[in-house]
Tab-separated table of C-alpha atoms and ligand atoms in Angstrom:
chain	number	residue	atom	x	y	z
A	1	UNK	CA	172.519	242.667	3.696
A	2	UNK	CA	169.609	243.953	5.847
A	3	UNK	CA	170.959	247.228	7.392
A	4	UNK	CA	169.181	248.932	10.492
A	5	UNK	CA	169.243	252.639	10.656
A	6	UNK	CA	169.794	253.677	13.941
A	7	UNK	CA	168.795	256.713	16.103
A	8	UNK	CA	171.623	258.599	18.426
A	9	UNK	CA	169.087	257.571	21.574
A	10	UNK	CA	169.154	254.319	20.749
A	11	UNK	CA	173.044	253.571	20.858
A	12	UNK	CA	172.602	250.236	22.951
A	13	UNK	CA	171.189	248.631	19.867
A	14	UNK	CA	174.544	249.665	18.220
A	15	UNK	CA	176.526	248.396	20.389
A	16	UNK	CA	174.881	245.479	20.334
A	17	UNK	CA	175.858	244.635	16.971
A	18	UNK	CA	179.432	245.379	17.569
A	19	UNK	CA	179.583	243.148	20.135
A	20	UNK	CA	178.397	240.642	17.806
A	21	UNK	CA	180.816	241.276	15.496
A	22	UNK	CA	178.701	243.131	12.726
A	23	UNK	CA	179.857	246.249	11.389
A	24	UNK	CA	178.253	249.880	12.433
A	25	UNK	CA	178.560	253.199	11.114
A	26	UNK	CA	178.535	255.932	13.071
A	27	UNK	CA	179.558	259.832	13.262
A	28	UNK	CA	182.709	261.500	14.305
A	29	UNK	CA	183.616	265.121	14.547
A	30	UNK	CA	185.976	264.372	11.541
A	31	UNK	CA	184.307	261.972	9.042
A	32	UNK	CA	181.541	259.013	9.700
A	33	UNK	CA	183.483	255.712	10.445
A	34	UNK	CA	182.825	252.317	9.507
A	35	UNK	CA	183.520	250.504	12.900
A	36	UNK	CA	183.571	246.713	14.161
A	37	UNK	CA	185.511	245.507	17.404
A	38	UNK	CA	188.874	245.936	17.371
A	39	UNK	CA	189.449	242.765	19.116
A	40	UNK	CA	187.263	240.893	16.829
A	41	UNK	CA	188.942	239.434	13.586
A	42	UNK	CA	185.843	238.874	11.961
A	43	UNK	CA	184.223	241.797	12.518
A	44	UNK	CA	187.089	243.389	11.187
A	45	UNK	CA	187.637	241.797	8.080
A	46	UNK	CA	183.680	242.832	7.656
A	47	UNK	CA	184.987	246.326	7.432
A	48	UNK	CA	187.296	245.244	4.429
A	49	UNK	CA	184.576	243.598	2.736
A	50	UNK	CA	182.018	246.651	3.172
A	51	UNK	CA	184.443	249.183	1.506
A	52	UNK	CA	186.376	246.965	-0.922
A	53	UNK	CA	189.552	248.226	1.575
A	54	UNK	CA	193.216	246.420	0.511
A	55	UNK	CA	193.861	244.235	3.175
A	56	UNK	CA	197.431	245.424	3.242
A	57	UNK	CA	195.818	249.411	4.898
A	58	UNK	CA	195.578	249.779	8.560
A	59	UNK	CA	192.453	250.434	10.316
A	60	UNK	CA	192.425	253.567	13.526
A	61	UNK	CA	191.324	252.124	16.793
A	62	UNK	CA	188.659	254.608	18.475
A	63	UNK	CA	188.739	254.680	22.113
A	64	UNK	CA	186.901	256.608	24.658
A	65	UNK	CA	188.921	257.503	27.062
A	66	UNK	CA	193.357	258.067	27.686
A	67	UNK	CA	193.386	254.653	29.546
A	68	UNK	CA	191.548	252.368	27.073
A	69	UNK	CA	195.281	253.661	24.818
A	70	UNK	CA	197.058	251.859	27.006
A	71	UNK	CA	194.718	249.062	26.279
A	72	UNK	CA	195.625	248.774	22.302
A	73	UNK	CA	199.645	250.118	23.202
A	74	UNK	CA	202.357	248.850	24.537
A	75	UNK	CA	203.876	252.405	24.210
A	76	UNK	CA	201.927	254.966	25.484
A	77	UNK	CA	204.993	257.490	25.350
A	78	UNK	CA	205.959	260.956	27.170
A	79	UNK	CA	205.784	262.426	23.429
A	80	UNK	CA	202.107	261.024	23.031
A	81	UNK	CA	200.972	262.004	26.275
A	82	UNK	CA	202.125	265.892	26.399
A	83	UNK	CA	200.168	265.572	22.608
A	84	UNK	CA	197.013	263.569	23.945
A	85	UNK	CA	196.541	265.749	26.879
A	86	UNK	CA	196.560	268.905	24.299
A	87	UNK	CA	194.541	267.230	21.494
A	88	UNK	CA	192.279	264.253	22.995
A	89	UNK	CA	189.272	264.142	22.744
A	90	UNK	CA	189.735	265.715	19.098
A	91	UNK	CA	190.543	265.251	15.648
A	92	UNK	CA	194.074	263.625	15.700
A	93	UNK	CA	195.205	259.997	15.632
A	94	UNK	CA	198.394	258.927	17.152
A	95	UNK	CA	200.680	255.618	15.885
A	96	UNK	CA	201.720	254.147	18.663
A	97	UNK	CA	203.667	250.474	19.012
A	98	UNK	CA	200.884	248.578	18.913
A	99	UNK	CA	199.838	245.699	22.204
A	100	UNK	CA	199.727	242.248	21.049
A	101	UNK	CA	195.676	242.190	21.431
A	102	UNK	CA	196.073	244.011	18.187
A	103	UNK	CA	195.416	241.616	15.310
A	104	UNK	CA	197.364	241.549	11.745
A	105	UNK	CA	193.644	242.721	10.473
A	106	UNK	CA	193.938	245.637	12.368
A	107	UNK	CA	197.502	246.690	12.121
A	108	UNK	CA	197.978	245.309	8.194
A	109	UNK	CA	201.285	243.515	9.789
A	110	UNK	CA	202.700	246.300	11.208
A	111	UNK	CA	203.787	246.568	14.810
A	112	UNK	CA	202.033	249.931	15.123
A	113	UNK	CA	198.621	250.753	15.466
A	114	UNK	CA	196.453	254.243	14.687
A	115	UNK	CA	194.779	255.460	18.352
A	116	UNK	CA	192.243	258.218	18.157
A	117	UNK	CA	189.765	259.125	20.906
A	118	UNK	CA	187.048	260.604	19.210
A	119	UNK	CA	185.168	263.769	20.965
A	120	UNK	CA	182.012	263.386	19.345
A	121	UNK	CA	179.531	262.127	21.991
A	122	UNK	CA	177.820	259.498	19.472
A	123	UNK	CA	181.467	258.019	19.181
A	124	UNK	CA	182.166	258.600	22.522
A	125	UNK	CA	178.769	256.568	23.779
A	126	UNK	CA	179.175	253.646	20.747
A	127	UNK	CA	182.330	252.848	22.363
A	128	UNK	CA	181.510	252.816	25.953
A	129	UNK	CA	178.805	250.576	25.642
A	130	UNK	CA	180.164	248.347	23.241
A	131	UNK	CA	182.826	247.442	25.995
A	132	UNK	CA	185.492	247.377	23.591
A	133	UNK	CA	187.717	249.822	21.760
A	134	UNK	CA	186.367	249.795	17.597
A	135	UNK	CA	188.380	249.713	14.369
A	136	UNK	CA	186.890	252.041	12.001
A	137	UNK	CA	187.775	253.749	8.840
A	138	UNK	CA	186.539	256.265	6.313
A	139	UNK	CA	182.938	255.491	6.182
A	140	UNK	CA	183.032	255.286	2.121
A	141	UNK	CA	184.093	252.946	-0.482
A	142	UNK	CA	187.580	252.550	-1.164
A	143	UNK	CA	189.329	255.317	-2.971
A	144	UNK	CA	186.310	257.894	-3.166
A	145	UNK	CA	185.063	260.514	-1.149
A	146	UNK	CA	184.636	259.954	2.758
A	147	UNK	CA	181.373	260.706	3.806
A	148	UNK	CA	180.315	263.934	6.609
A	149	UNK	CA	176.192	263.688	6.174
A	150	UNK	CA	173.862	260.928	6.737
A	151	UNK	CA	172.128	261.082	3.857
A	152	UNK	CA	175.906	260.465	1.825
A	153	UNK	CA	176.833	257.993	4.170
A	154	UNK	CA	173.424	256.138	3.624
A	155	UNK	CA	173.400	256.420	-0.084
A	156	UNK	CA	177.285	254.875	0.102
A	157	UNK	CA	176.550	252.035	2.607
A	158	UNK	CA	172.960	251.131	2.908
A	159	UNK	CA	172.986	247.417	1.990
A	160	UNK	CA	176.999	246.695	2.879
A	161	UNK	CA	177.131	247.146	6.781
A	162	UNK	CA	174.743	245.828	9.707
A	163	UNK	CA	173.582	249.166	11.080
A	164	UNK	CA	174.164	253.099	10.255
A	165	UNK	CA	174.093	255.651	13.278
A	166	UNK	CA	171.661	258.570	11.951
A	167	UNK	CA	173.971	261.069	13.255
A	168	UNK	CA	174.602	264.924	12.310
A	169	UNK	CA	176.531	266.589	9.808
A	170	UNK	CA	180.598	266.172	11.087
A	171	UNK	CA	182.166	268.828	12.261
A	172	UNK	CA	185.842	269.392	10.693
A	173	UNK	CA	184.945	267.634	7.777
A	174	UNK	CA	187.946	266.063	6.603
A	175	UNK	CA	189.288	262.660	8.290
A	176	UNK	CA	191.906	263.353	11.614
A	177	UNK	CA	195.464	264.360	11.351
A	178	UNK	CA	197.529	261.140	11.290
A	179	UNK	CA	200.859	262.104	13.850
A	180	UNK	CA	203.545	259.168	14.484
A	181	UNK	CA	204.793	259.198	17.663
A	182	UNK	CA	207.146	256.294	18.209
A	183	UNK	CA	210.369	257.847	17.170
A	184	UNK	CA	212.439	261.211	18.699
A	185	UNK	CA	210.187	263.639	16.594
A	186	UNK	CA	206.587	263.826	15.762
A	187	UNK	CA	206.145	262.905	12.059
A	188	UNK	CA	202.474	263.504	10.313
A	189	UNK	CA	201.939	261.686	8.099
A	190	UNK	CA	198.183	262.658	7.583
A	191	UNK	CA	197.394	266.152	7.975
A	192	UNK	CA	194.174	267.298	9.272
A	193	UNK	CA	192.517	269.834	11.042
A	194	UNK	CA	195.186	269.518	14.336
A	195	UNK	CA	197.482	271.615	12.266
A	196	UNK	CA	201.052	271.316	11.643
A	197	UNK	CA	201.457	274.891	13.462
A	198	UNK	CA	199.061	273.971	16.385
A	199	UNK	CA	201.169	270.828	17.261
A	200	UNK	CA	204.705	272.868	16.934
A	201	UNK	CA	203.043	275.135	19.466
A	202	UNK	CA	203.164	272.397	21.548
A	203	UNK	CA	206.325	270.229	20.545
A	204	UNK	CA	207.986	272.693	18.562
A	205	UNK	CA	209.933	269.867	16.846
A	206	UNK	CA	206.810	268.159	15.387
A	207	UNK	CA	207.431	268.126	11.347
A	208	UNK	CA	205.613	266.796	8.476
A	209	UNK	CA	206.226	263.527	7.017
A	210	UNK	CA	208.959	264.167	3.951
A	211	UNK	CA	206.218	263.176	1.045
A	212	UNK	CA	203.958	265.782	2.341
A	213	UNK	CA	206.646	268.609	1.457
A	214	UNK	CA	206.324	269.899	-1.659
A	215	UNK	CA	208.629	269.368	-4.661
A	216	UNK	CA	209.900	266.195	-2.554
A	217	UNK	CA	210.452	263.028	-4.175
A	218	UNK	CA	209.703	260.341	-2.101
A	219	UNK	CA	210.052	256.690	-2.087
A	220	UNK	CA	207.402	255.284	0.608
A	221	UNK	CA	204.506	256.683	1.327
A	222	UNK	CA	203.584	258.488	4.980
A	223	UNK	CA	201.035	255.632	5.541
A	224	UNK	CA	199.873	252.737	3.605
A	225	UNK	CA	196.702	254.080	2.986
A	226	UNK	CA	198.909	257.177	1.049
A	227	UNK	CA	199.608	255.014	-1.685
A	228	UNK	CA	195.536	254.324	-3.090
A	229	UNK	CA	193.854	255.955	-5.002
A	230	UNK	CA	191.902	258.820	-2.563
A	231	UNK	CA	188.843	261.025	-2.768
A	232	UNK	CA	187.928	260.930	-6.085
A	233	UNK	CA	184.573	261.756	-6.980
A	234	UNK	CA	183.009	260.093	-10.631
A	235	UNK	CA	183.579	263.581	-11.942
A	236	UNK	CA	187.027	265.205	-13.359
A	237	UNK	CA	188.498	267.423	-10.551
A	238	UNK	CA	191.145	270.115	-11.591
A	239	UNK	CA	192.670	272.789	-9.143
A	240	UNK	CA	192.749	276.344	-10.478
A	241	UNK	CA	195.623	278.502	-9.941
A	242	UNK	CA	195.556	282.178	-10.541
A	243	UNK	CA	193.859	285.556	-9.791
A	244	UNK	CA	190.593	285.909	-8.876
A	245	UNK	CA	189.344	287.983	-11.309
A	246	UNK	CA	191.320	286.187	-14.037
A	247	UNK	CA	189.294	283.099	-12.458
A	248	UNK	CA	186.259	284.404	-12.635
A	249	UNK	CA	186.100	286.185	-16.587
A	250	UNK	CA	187.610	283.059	-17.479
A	251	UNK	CA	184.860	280.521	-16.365
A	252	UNK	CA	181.999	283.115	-17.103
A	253	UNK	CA	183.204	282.621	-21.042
A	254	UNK	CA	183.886	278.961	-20.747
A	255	UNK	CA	182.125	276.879	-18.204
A	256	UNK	CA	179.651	274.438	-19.861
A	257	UNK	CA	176.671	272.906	-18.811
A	258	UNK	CA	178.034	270.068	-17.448
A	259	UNK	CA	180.704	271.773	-15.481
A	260	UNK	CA	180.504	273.605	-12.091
A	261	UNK	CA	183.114	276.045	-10.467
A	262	UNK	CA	182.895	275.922	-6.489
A	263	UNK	CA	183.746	279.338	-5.204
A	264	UNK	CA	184.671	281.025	-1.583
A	265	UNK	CA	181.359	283.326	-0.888
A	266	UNK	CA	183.324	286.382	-0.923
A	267	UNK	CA	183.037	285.822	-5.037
A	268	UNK	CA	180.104	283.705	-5.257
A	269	UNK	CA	177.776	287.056	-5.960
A	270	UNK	CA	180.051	287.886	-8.769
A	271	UNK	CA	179.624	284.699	-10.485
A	272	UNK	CA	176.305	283.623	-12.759
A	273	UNK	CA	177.103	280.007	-13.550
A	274	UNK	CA	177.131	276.529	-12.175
A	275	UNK	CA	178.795	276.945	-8.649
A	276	UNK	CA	178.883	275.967	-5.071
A	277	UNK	CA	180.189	277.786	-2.050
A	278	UNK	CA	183.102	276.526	-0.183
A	279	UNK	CA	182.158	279.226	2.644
A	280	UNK	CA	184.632	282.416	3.433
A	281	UNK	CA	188.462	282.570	2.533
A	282	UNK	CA	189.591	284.260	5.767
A	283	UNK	CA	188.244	280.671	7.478
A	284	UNK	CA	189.228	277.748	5.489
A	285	UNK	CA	187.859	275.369	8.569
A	286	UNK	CA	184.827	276.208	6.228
A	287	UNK	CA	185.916	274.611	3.306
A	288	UNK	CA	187.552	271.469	5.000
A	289	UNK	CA	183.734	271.105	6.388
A	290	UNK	CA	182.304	271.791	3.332
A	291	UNK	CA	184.512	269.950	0.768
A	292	UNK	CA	183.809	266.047	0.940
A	293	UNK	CA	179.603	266.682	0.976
A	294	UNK	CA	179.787	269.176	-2.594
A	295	UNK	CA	182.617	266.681	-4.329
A	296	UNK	CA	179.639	264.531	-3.911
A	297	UNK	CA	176.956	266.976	-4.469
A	298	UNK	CA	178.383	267.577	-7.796
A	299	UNK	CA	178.208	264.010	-8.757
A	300	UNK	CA	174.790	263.962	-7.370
A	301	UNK	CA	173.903	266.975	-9.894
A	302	UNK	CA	175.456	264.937	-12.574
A	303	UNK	CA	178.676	267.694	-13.463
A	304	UNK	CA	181.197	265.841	-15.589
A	305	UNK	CA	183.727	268.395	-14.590
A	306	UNK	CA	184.661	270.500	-11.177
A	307	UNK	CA	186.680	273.407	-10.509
A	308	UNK	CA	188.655	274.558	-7.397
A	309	UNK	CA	190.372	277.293	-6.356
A	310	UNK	CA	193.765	276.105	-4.750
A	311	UNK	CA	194.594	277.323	-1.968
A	312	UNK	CA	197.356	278.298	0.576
A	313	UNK	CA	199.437	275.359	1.744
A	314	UNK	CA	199.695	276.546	5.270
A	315	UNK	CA	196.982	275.832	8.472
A	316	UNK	CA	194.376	273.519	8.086
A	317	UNK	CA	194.782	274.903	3.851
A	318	UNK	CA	197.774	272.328	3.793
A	319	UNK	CA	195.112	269.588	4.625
A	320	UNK	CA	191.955	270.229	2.403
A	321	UNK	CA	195.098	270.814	-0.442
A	322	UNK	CA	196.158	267.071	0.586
A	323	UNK	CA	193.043	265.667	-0.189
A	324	UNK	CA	192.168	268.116	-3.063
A	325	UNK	CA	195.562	267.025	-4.748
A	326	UNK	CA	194.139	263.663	-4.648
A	327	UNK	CA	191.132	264.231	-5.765
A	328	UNK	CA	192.465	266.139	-8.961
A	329	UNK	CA	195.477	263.702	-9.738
A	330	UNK	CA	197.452	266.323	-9.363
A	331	UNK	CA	195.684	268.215	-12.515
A	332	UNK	CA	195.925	271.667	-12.212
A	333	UNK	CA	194.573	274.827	-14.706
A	334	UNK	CA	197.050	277.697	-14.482
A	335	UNK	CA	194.922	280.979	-15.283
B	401	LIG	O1	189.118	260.963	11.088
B	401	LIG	C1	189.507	259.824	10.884
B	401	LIG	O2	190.694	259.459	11.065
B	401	LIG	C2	188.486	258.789	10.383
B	401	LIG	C3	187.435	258.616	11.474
B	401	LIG	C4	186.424	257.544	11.138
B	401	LIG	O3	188.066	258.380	12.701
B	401	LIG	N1	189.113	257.565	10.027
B	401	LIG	C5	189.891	257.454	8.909
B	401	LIG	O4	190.389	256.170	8.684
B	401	LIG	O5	190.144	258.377	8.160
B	401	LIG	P1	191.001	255.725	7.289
B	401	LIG	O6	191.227	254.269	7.435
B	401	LIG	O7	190.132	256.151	6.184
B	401	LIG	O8	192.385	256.441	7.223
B	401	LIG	C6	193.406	256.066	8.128
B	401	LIG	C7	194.749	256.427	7.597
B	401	LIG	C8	195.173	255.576	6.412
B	401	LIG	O9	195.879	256.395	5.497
B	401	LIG	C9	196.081	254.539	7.057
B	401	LIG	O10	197.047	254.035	6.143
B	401	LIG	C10	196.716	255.354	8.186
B	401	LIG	O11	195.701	256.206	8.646
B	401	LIG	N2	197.141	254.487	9.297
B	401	LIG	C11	196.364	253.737	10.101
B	401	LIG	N3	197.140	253.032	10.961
B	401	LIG	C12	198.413	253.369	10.701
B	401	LIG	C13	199.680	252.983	11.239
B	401	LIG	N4	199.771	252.098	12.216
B	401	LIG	N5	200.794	253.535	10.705
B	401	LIG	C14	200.698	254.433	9.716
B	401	LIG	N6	199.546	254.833	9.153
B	401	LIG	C15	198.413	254.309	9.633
B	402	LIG	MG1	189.651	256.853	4.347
């Protein structure tokens, strides 16, 4: 497929496509989406075919503004409104019960659907003058790393979708926090960079989805999409555990060529082999925008193996530790 690469002045031409049912990436705050109109089925199913997506994982609906949700729900509830007036525009989707307009491509068969209202302005403008809220996930082929830059989004898609917003880098970095809100409590069921504590402040009842708990054993997954395969780059990840110090004499004895050990900058200096810099530890929004682009940076430089501090499960650390525990299959090097 001939795919158009599109300027952020020239959004019209965009829209254009979604209107005819073609599939468009474009940039988000959170991640670059791979969107088509919601309320086409065909279009839709275009997204599934671009990212080799099981048909069985709902796609987020992107509006542009609090009304359009009550376009796409049939449940725009008290709970979701006290959140959406905190939160929207931002990086959180809410699962609402879903409006019939929502098709079985959209929803996967279930009777909810995924709302976010996106606060980047690109988003914001593809959606207004496409006329019609858009379905869009992950910008990236199924099960590996979502794409934050152009130039990874491009080098992922070019040749799979109709046209590709040349947008900025995204802000946050890692895809929205995923919050049900159709039952008494909020559940998340994706967490992100609204933070568990930032939505207690707010509805101090708010709680994280029982698989997301450590040492839990679990039977279903949060979402659908929990169950795949996530974020894995070609290369081995494993998360390392341990002092500092202990971290660092370790890999200056035993990193190989073909291995790289990303690092917060506070030790970078203090390290002289194959690394990349996940930005300070007192600010780990840093590392959630960071993370995605060097998992695929290190592919890009051809390392066969990658190392990664772990960090604290707490703040936005509980999210970038969600995907990193993906990304690693869970292996982690004790030191
Ligand atoms: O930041 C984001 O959310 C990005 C940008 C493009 O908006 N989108 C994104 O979409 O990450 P995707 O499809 O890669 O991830 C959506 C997640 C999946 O795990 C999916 O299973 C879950 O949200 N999800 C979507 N609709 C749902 C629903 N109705 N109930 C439960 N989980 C749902
Ligand atoms: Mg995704």
């Amino acid at each position: 497929m001939n795919t158009i690469v599109i300027s952020t002045d020239c959004l019209s031409e965009a829209a254009k496509l979604i209107q005819q049912g073609e599939t468009v990436v474009f940039p988000t705050e959170t991640v670059y989406g791979l969107g088509a109109d919601a309320f086409n089925p065909d279009g839709v199913l275009k997204i599934f075919q671009a990212k080799n997506r099981p048909a069985d994982n709902p796609l987020i609906v992107h509006v542009s503004s609090l009304s359009m949700i009550e376009e796409v729900s049939s449940d725009f509830n008290e709970t979701a409104k006290t959140i959406a007036s905190h939160f929207m525009p931002g990086p959180i989707t809410l699962v609402l019960k879903k409006s019939d307009c929502i098709c079985d491509a959209v929803s996967a068969g279930l009777s909810t659907v995924g709302v976010r209202f996106p606060k980047h302005p690109v988003a914001q403008e593809l959606i207004t003058k496409s006329g019609t809220p858009i379905a869009a996930p992950s910008a990236n082929i199924s099960g590996s790393v979502s794409a934050t830059t152009f130039s990874d989004v491009y080098r992922d898609l070019n040749g799979r979708v109709a046209g590709i917003v040349q947008g900025d880098d995204c802000e946050f970095g890692i895809e929205s926090t995923v919050l049900d809100v159709t039952g008494d409590t909020p559940v998340i069921l994706r967490p992100g960079s609204v933070t568990l504590e930032m939505l207690q402040a707010v509805i101090p009842t708010t709680r994280l989805h029982p698989s997301l708990v450590a040492g839990t054993k679990v039977e279903k997954p949060a979402s659908p999409g929990m169950k795949y395969t996530h974020y894995s780059p070609k290369a081995e990840v494993f998360l390392v555990t341990g002092e500092m110090n202990n971290i660092i004499s370790h890999f200056e004895n035993h990193l190989k060529d073909s291995e790289c050990l990303f690092l917060f900058l506070e030790e970078y200096d203090s390290f002289s082999k194959n690394k990349m810099c996940l930005g300070t530890k007192s600010d780990l929004n840093q590392m959630a925008h960071l993370i995605f682009r060097l998992l695929k940076q290190a592919d890009l430089d051809g390392y066969q193996t990658i190392y990664i501090p772990a960090v604290a499960e707490e703040g936005v650390g509980l999210s970038v530790m969600n995907r990193l525990k993906k990304s690693s299959g869970g292996k982690v090097l004790s030191l």
